[in-house]
Tab-separated table of N, CA and C in Angstrom:
chain	number	residue	atom	x	y	z
A	3	MET	N	-4.864	-43.437	30.121
A	3	MET	CA	-5.730	-44.582	30.129
A	3	MET	C	-5.264	-45.635	31.079
A	4	LYS	N	-6.100	-46.153	31.917
A	4	LYS	CA	-5.705	-47.105	32.949
A	4	LYS	C	-6.446	-48.384	32.756
A	5	ILE	N	-5.958	-49.163	31.748
A	5	ILE	CA	-6.629	-50.377	31.398
A	5	ILE	C	-6.551	-51.425	32.535
A	6	GLY	N	-5.398	-51.480	33.235
A	6	GLY	CA	-5.291	-52.388	34.330
A	6	GLY	C	-6.252	-52.160	35.462
A	7	THR	N	-6.437	-50.911	35.783
A	7	THR	CA	-7.470	-50.524	36.816
A	7	THR	C	-8.849	-50.936	36.392
A	8	THR	N	-9.125	-50.735	35.138
A	8	THR	CA	-10.436	-51.070	34.578
A	8	THR	C	-10.715	-52.598	34.639
A	9	ILE	N	-9.681	-53.308	34.271
A	9	ILE	CA	-9.737	-54.790	34.325
A	9	ILE	C	-10.022	-55.299	35.739
A	10	ARG	N	-9.252	-54.746	36.713
A	10	ARG	CA	-9.456	-55.138	38.094
A	10	ARG	C	-10.860	-54.757	38.586
A	11	ALA	N	-11.302	-53.590	38.217
A	11	ALA	CA	-12.672	-53.198	38.665
A	11	ALA	C	-13.782	-54.223	38.151
A	12	HIS	N	-13.702	-54.488	36.903
A	12	HIS	CA	-14.660	-55.374	36.305
A	12	HIS	C	-14.573	-56.735	36.863
A	13	ARG	N	-13.267	-57.214	37.040
A	13	ARG	CA	-13.075	-58.546	37.628
A	13	ARG	C	-13.686	-58.690	39.030
A	14	LEU	N	-13.386	-57.652	39.833
A	14	LEU	CA	-13.929	-57.656	41.205
A	14	LEU	C	-15.490	-57.504	41.264
A	15	GLN	N	-15.964	-56.690	40.343
A	15	GLN	CA	-17.484	-56.508	40.246
A	15	GLN	C	-18.168	-57.785	39.932
A	16	LYS	N	-17.523	-58.660	39.196
A	16	LYS	CA	-18.052	-59.973	38.840
A	16	LYS	C	-17.703	-61.014	39.800
A	17	GLY	N	-17.002	-60.646	40.879
A	17	GLY	CA	-16.598	-61.636	41.926
A	17	GLY	C	-15.642	-62.678	41.498
A	18	LEU	N	-14.753	-62.314	40.509
A	18	LEU	CA	-13.783	-63.238	40.026
A	18	LEU	C	-12.430	-62.921	40.559
A	19	SER	N	-11.621	-64.040	40.820
A	19	SER	CA	-10.186	-63.803	41.209
A	19	SER	C	-9.286	-63.801	40.021
A	20	GLN	N	-8.032	-63.442	40.183
A	20	GLN	CA	-7.074	-63.571	39.138
A	20	GLN	C	-6.926	-64.985	38.707
A	21	GLY	N	-7.028	-65.927	39.643
A	21	GLY	CA	-7.008	-67.362	39.300
A	21	GLY	C	-8.112	-67.793	38.427
A	22	ASP	N	-9.309	-67.225	38.617
A	22	ASP	CA	-10.400	-67.544	37.724
A	22	ASP	C	-10.118	-67.098	36.273
A	23	ILE	N	-9.572	-65.916	36.170
A	23	ILE	CA	-9.237	-65.292	34.838
A	23	ILE	C	-8.085	-66.228	34.248
A	24	GLU	N	-7.150	-66.656	35.038
A	24	GLU	CA	-6.081	-67.480	34.618
A	24	GLU	C	-6.656	-68.745	33.950
A	25	LYS	N	-7.615	-69.339	34.621
A	25	LYS	CA	-8.255	-70.618	34.146
A	25	LYS	C	-8.973	-70.386	32.805
A	26	LYS	N	-9.646	-69.269	32.679
A	26	LYS	CA	-10.449	-68.974	31.523
A	26	LYS	C	-9.640	-68.503	30.316
A	27	THR	N	-8.439	-67.936	30.549
A	27	THR	CA	-7.670	-67.345	29.479
A	27	THR	C	-6.368	-68.110	29.201
A	28	GLY	N	-5.796	-68.779	30.217
A	28	GLY	CA	-4.514	-69.392	30.022
A	28	GLY	C	-3.380	-68.379	30.409
A	29	LEU	N	-3.756	-67.166	30.723
A	29	LEU	CA	-2.665	-66.181	31.053
A	29	LEU	C	-2.312	-66.417	32.586
A	30	LEU	N	-1.038	-66.305	32.853
A	30	LEU	CA	-0.561	-66.528	34.193
A	30	LEU	C	-1.082	-65.484	35.183
A	31	ARG	N	-1.374	-65.892	36.381
A	31	ARG	CA	-1.857	-65.030	37.438
A	31	ARG	C	-0.883	-63.865	37.669
A	32	CYS	N	0.444	-64.147	37.683
A	32	CYS	CA	1.410	-63.092	37.865
A	32	CYS	C	1.394	-62.004	36.781
A	33	TYR	N	1.137	-62.550	35.568
A	33	TYR	CA	1.004	-61.610	34.366
A	33	TYR	C	-0.250	-60.728	34.556
A	34	LEU	N	-1.331	-61.366	34.973
A	34	LEU	CA	-2.533	-60.598	35.176
A	34	LEU	C	-2.312	-59.447	36.228
A	35	SER	N	-1.545	-59.846	37.316
A	35	SER	CA	-1.268	-58.912	38.369
A	35	SER	C	-0.404	-57.756	37.852
A	36	ARG	N	0.487	-58.038	36.988
A	36	ARG	CA	1.290	-56.932	36.421
A	36	ARG	C	0.488	-56.073	35.538
A	37	VAL	N	-0.472	-56.621	34.824
A	37	VAL	CA	-1.326	-55.788	33.981
A	37	VAL	C	-2.213	-54.900	34.840
A	38	GLU	N	-2.819	-55.518	35.871
A	38	GLU	CA	-3.749	-54.700	36.704
A	38	GLU	C	-3.021	-53.636	37.526
A	39	ASN	N	-1.731	-53.842	37.850
A	39	ASN	CA	-0.993	-52.840	38.534
A	39	ASN	C	-0.336	-51.868	37.702
A	40	GLY	N	-0.447	-51.996	36.363
A	40	GLY	CA	0.065	-51.001	35.415
A	40	GLY	C	1.534	-51.229	35.083
A	41	HIS	N	2.070	-52.429	35.357
A	41	HIS	CA	3.535	-52.648	35.034
A	41	HIS	C	3.646	-53.195	33.660
A	42	THR	N	2.564	-53.765	33.096
A	42	THR	CA	2.610	-54.321	31.754
A	42	THR	C	1.419	-53.880	31.021
A	43	VAL	N	1.566	-53.578	29.729
A	43	VAL	CA	0.480	-53.232	28.941
A	43	VAL	C	0.100	-54.433	27.990
A	44	PRO	N	-1.051	-54.907	28.062
A	44	PRO	CA	-1.449	-56.073	27.262
A	44	PRO	C	-1.607	-55.819	25.783
A	45	SER	N	-1.363	-56.805	24.956
A	45	SER	CA	-1.607	-56.598	23.508
A	45	SER	C	-3.086	-56.613	23.310
A	46	LEU	N	-3.519	-56.314	22.109
A	46	LEU	CA	-4.898	-56.305	21.753
A	46	LEU	C	-5.423	-57.738	21.887
A	47	ASP	N	-4.691	-58.670	21.394
A	47	ASP	CA	-5.047	-60.100	21.501
A	47	ASP	C	-5.264	-60.481	22.935
A	48	THR	N	-4.398	-60.182	23.829
A	48	THR	CA	-4.473	-60.518	25.264
A	48	THR	C	-5.635	-59.842	25.876
A	49	LEU	N	-5.855	-58.573	25.476
A	49	LEU	CA	-6.968	-57.820	26.053
A	49	LEU	C	-8.308	-58.452	25.634
A	50	SER	N	-8.266	-58.998	24.388
A	50	SER	CA	-9.443	-59.691	23.830
A	50	SER	C	-9.805	-60.939	24.706
A	51	LYS	N	-8.741	-61.690	25.114
A	51	LYS	CA	-8.910	-62.917	25.924
A	51	LYS	C	-9.519	-62.554	27.302
A	52	ILE	N	-9.012	-61.390	27.811
A	52	ILE	CA	-9.451	-60.958	29.181
A	52	ILE	C	-10.957	-60.453	29.011
A	53	ALA	N	-11.231	-59.711	27.993
A	53	ALA	CA	-12.557	-59.316	27.785
A	53	ALA	C	-13.597	-60.513	27.660
A	54	LEU	N	-13.180	-61.535	26.959
A	54	LEU	CA	-13.957	-62.655	26.789
A	54	LEU	C	-14.181	-63.443	28.143
A	55	ALA	N	-13.107	-63.485	28.994
A	55	ALA	CA	-13.264	-64.064	30.232
A	55	ALA	C	-14.134	-63.320	31.211
A	56	LEU	N	-14.198	-61.965	31.065
A	56	LEU	CA	-15.074	-61.187	31.824
A	56	LEU	C	-16.469	-60.898	31.229
A	57	ASP	N	-16.664	-61.495	30.058
A	57	ASP	CA	-17.923	-61.381	29.324
A	57	ASP	C	-18.235	-59.869	29.083
A	58	LEU	N	-17.214	-59.224	28.617
A	58	LEU	CA	-17.338	-57.749	28.251
A	58	LEU	C	-16.866	-57.510	26.773
A	59	PRO	N	-17.435	-56.465	26.204
A	59	PRO	CA	-16.921	-56.065	24.877
A	59	PRO	C	-15.451	-55.400	25.107
A	60	ILE	N	-14.492	-55.675	24.222
A	60	ILE	CA	-13.253	-55.101	24.469
A	60	ILE	C	-13.217	-53.639	24.534
A	61	ALA	N	-14.178	-52.961	23.917
A	61	ALA	CA	-14.243	-51.446	24.002
A	61	ALA	C	-14.524	-50.988	25.415
A	62	GLN	N	-15.029	-51.860	26.268
A	62	GLN	CA	-15.309	-51.430	27.641
A	62	GLN	C	-14.015	-50.989	28.332
A	63	PHE	N	-12.886	-51.562	27.992
A	63	PHE	CA	-11.676	-51.224	28.626
A	63	PHE	C	-11.167	-49.805	28.253
A	64	PHE	N	-11.720	-49.219	27.155
A	64	PHE	CA	-11.273	-47.913	26.711
A	64	PHE	C	-12.352	-46.859	27.065
A	65	ALA	N	-13.416	-47.155	27.713
A	65	ALA	CA	-14.502	-46.294	28.041
A	65	ALA	C	-14.043	-45.101	28.843
A	66	GLU	N	-13.185	-45.283	29.848
A	66	GLU	CA	-12.702	-44.191	30.583
A	66	GLU	C	-11.348	-43.838	30.084
A	67	ASP	N	-11.324	-42.761	29.257
A	67	ASP	CA	-10.026	-42.309	28.605
A	67	ASP	C	-9.572	-41.089	29.244
A	68	SER	N	-8.218	-40.887	29.148
A	68	SER	CA	-7.701	-39.712	29.853
A	68	SER	C	-7.811	-38.484	28.903
A	69	LEU	N	-8.537	-38.502	27.852
A	69	LEU	CA	-8.680	-37.430	26.977
A	69	LEU	C	-9.841	-36.495	27.372
A	70	GLY	N	-10.086	-36.432	28.668
A	70	GLY	CA	-11.182	-35.515	29.175
A	70	GLY	C	-12.519	-36.109	28.851
A	71	GLY	N	-12.661	-37.443	28.796
A	71	GLY	CA	-13.923	-38.043	28.650
A	71	GLY	C	-14.484	-38.056	27.274
A	72	ALA	N	-13.664	-37.665	26.335
A	72	ALA	CA	-14.109	-37.639	24.919
A	72	ALA	C	-14.605	-39.067	24.425
A	73	VAL	N	-13.941	-40.076	24.852
A	73	VAL	CA	-14.321	-41.479	24.466
A	73	VAL	C	-15.567	-41.870	25.222
A	74	ASN	N	-15.775	-41.359	26.375
A	74	ASN	CA	-16.970	-41.692	27.219
A	74	ASN	C	-18.317	-41.333	26.467
A	75	SER	N	-18.251	-40.217	25.715
A	75	SER	CA	-19.500	-39.813	25.056
A	75	SER	C	-19.815	-40.597	23.859
A	76	GLN	N	-18.791	-41.379	23.360
A	76	GLN	CA	-19.158	-42.256	22.161
A	76	GLN	C	-18.579	-43.640	22.464
A	77	HIS	N	-19.318	-44.674	22.120
A	77	HIS	CA	-18.928	-45.988	22.392
A	77	HIS	C	-18.339	-46.576	21.076
A	78	LEU	N	-17.046	-46.987	21.185
A	78	LEU	CA	-16.317	-47.403	20.016
A	78	LEU	C	-16.598	-48.928	19.845
A	79	THR	N	-16.803	-49.316	18.633
A	79	THR	CA	-16.897	-50.800	18.398
A	79	THR	C	-15.500	-51.431	18.432
A	80	ASP	N	-15.574	-52.764	18.473
A	80	ASP	CA	-14.248	-53.484	18.367
A	80	ASP	C	-13.543	-53.161	17.073
A	81	ASP	N	-14.309	-53.074	15.959
A	81	ASP	CA	-13.610	-52.752	14.627
A	81	ASP	C	-13.021	-51.346	14.707
A	82	GLU	N	-13.681	-50.402	15.292
A	82	GLU	CA	-13.126	-49.013	15.411
A	82	GLU	C	-11.856	-49.099	16.260
A	83	LEU	N	-11.862	-49.724	17.326
A	83	LEU	CA	-10.714	-49.877	18.254
A	83	LEU	C	-9.595	-50.486	17.509
A	84	ARG	N	-9.842	-51.594	16.783
A	84	ARG	CA	-8.861	-52.320	16.005
A	84	ARG	C	-8.183	-51.360	15.041
A	85	PHE	N	-9.079	-50.503	14.354
A	85	PHE	CA	-8.554	-49.616	13.357
A	85	PHE	C	-7.665	-48.529	13.977
A	86	LEU	N	-8.100	-47.982	15.084
A	86	LEU	CA	-7.355	-46.923	15.756
A	86	LEU	C	-5.939	-47.443	16.366
A	87	THR	N	-6.062	-48.682	16.800
A	87	THR	CA	-4.809	-49.331	17.255
A	87	THR	C	-3.792	-49.492	16.075
A	88	GLN	N	-4.339	-49.904	14.959
A	88	GLN	CA	-3.408	-50.133	13.785
A	88	GLN	C	-2.831	-48.799	13.350
A	89	ILE	N	-3.659	-47.725	13.358
A	89	ILE	CA	-3.123	-46.381	12.941
A	89	ILE	C	-1.978	-45.963	13.967
A	90	ARG	N	-2.283	-46.201	15.242
A	90	ARG	CA	-1.314	-45.826	16.257
A	90	ARG	C	0.038	-46.601	16.081
A	91	ARG	N	-0.190	-47.915	15.816
A	91	ARG	CA	1.026	-48.736	15.596
A	91	ARG	C	1.822	-48.318	14.459
A	92	TYR	N	1.219	-48.028	13.283
A	92	TYR	CA	1.888	-47.666	12.130
A	92	TYR	C	2.343	-46.224	12.088
A	93	SER	N	1.839	-45.354	12.905
A	93	SER	CA	2.194	-43.967	12.814
A	93	SER	C	3.378	-43.659	13.807
A	94	THR	N	3.769	-44.585	14.627
A	94	THR	CA	4.856	-44.332	15.646
A	94	THR	C	6.128	-43.885	15.063
A	95	ASN	N	6.463	-44.393	13.892
A	95	ASN	CA	7.738	-44.037	13.307
A	95	ASN	C	7.688	-42.856	12.306
A	96	LEU	N	6.531	-42.289	12.222
A	96	LEU	CA	6.438	-41.089	11.304
A	96	LEU	C	7.018	-39.894	11.892
A	97	ASN	N	7.655	-39.019	11.094
A	97	ASN	CA	8.066	-37.708	11.522
A	97	ASN	C	6.871	-36.752	11.588
A	98	ASP	N	7.067	-35.567	12.129
A	98	ASP	CA	5.962	-34.628	12.349
A	98	ASP	C	5.290	-34.157	11.071
A	99	SER	N	6.040	-33.975	10.030
A	99	SER	CA	5.439	-33.535	8.744
A	99	SER	C	4.548	-34.666	8.137
A	100	ASP	N	5.073	-35.963	8.252
A	100	ASP	CA	4.315	-37.077	7.687
A	100	ASP	C	3.042	-37.253	8.541
A	101	ARG	N	3.046	-37.038	9.808
A	101	ARG	CA	1.891	-37.166	10.670
A	101	ARG	C	0.913	-36.123	10.235
A	102	LYS	N	1.279	-34.956	9.961
A	102	LYS	CA	0.395	-33.824	9.557
A	102	LYS	C	-0.167	-34.179	8.227
A	103	LEU	N	0.632	-34.702	7.347
A	103	LEU	CA	0.097	-35.144	6.024
A	103	LEU	C	-0.931	-36.233	6.198
A	104	LEU	N	-0.600	-37.269	7.004
A	104	LEU	CA	-1.587	-38.353	7.290
A	104	LEU	C	-2.881	-37.752	7.804
A	105	LEU	N	-2.815	-36.893	8.737
A	105	LEU	CA	-4.023	-36.330	9.395
A	105	LEU	C	-4.865	-35.519	8.344
A	106	ALA	N	-4.164	-34.739	7.487
A	106	ALA	CA	-4.812	-34.030	6.430
A	106	ALA	C	-5.527	-34.964	5.419
A	107	MET	N	-4.854	-36.102	5.100
A	107	MET	CA	-5.529	-37.085	4.261
A	107	MET	C	-6.790	-37.724	4.910
A	108	VAL	N	-6.664	-37.967	6.150
A	108	VAL	CA	-7.804	-38.626	6.879
A	108	VAL	C	-9.011	-37.575	6.862
A	109	LYS	N	-8.676	-36.343	7.169
A	109	LYS	CA	-9.712	-35.324	7.146
A	109	LYS	C	-10.393	-35.242	5.754
A	110	LYS	N	-9.562	-35.315	4.746
A	110	LYS	CA	-10.083	-35.164	3.342
A	110	LYS	C	-10.972	-36.318	3.040
A	111	PHE	N	-10.560	-37.551	3.373
A	111	PHE	CA	-11.354	-38.755	3.248
A	111	PHE	C	-12.703	-38.635	3.926
A	112	ALA	N	-12.578	-38.163	5.108
A	112	ALA	CA	-13.851	-38.042	6.045
A	112	ALA	C	-14.855	-37.057	5.419
A	113	THR	N	-14.366	-35.960	4.863
A	113	THR	CA	-15.276	-34.950	4.328
A	113	THR	C	-15.835	-35.396	2.978
A	114	THR	N	-15.155	-36.246	2.224
A	114	THR	CA	-15.618	-36.685	0.955
A	114	THR	C	-16.287	-37.992	0.949
A	115	ALA	N	-16.352	-38.616	2.069
A	115	ALA	CA	-16.927	-40.018	2.204
A	115	ALA	C	-18.391	-39.953	1.963
A	116	VAL	N	-18.875	-40.977	1.287
A	116	VAL	CA	-20.311	-41.134	1.015
A	116	VAL	C	-20.892	-41.933	2.081
A	117	ARG	N	-21.887	-41.534	2.751
A	117	ARG	CA	-22.465	-42.249	3.926
A	117	ARG	C	-23.646	-42.941	3.630
């Protein structure tokens, strides 16, 4: 996933400079440059500020995913992205068997959920 490249593309498409984004978000131009060049990964909060400055839904930054386009076929809402980000954050310290257990639980919840 190349969030920085996506940010740059949308910024240029809208005819905005990094300075324009700096003024709208309060984020330093040098920081924005590091994000766009892939040297820094922004937090979800920072990404939200950039999305607001570009007048885009935050989900737009995840539209082109490296998972073979799986995300392209479905548009994730901000709530879904927030949820997936939390799962990722909390699962990083899990061992393999705990991850398998968590996945089995999610599958079980999904199959028994009332829609």
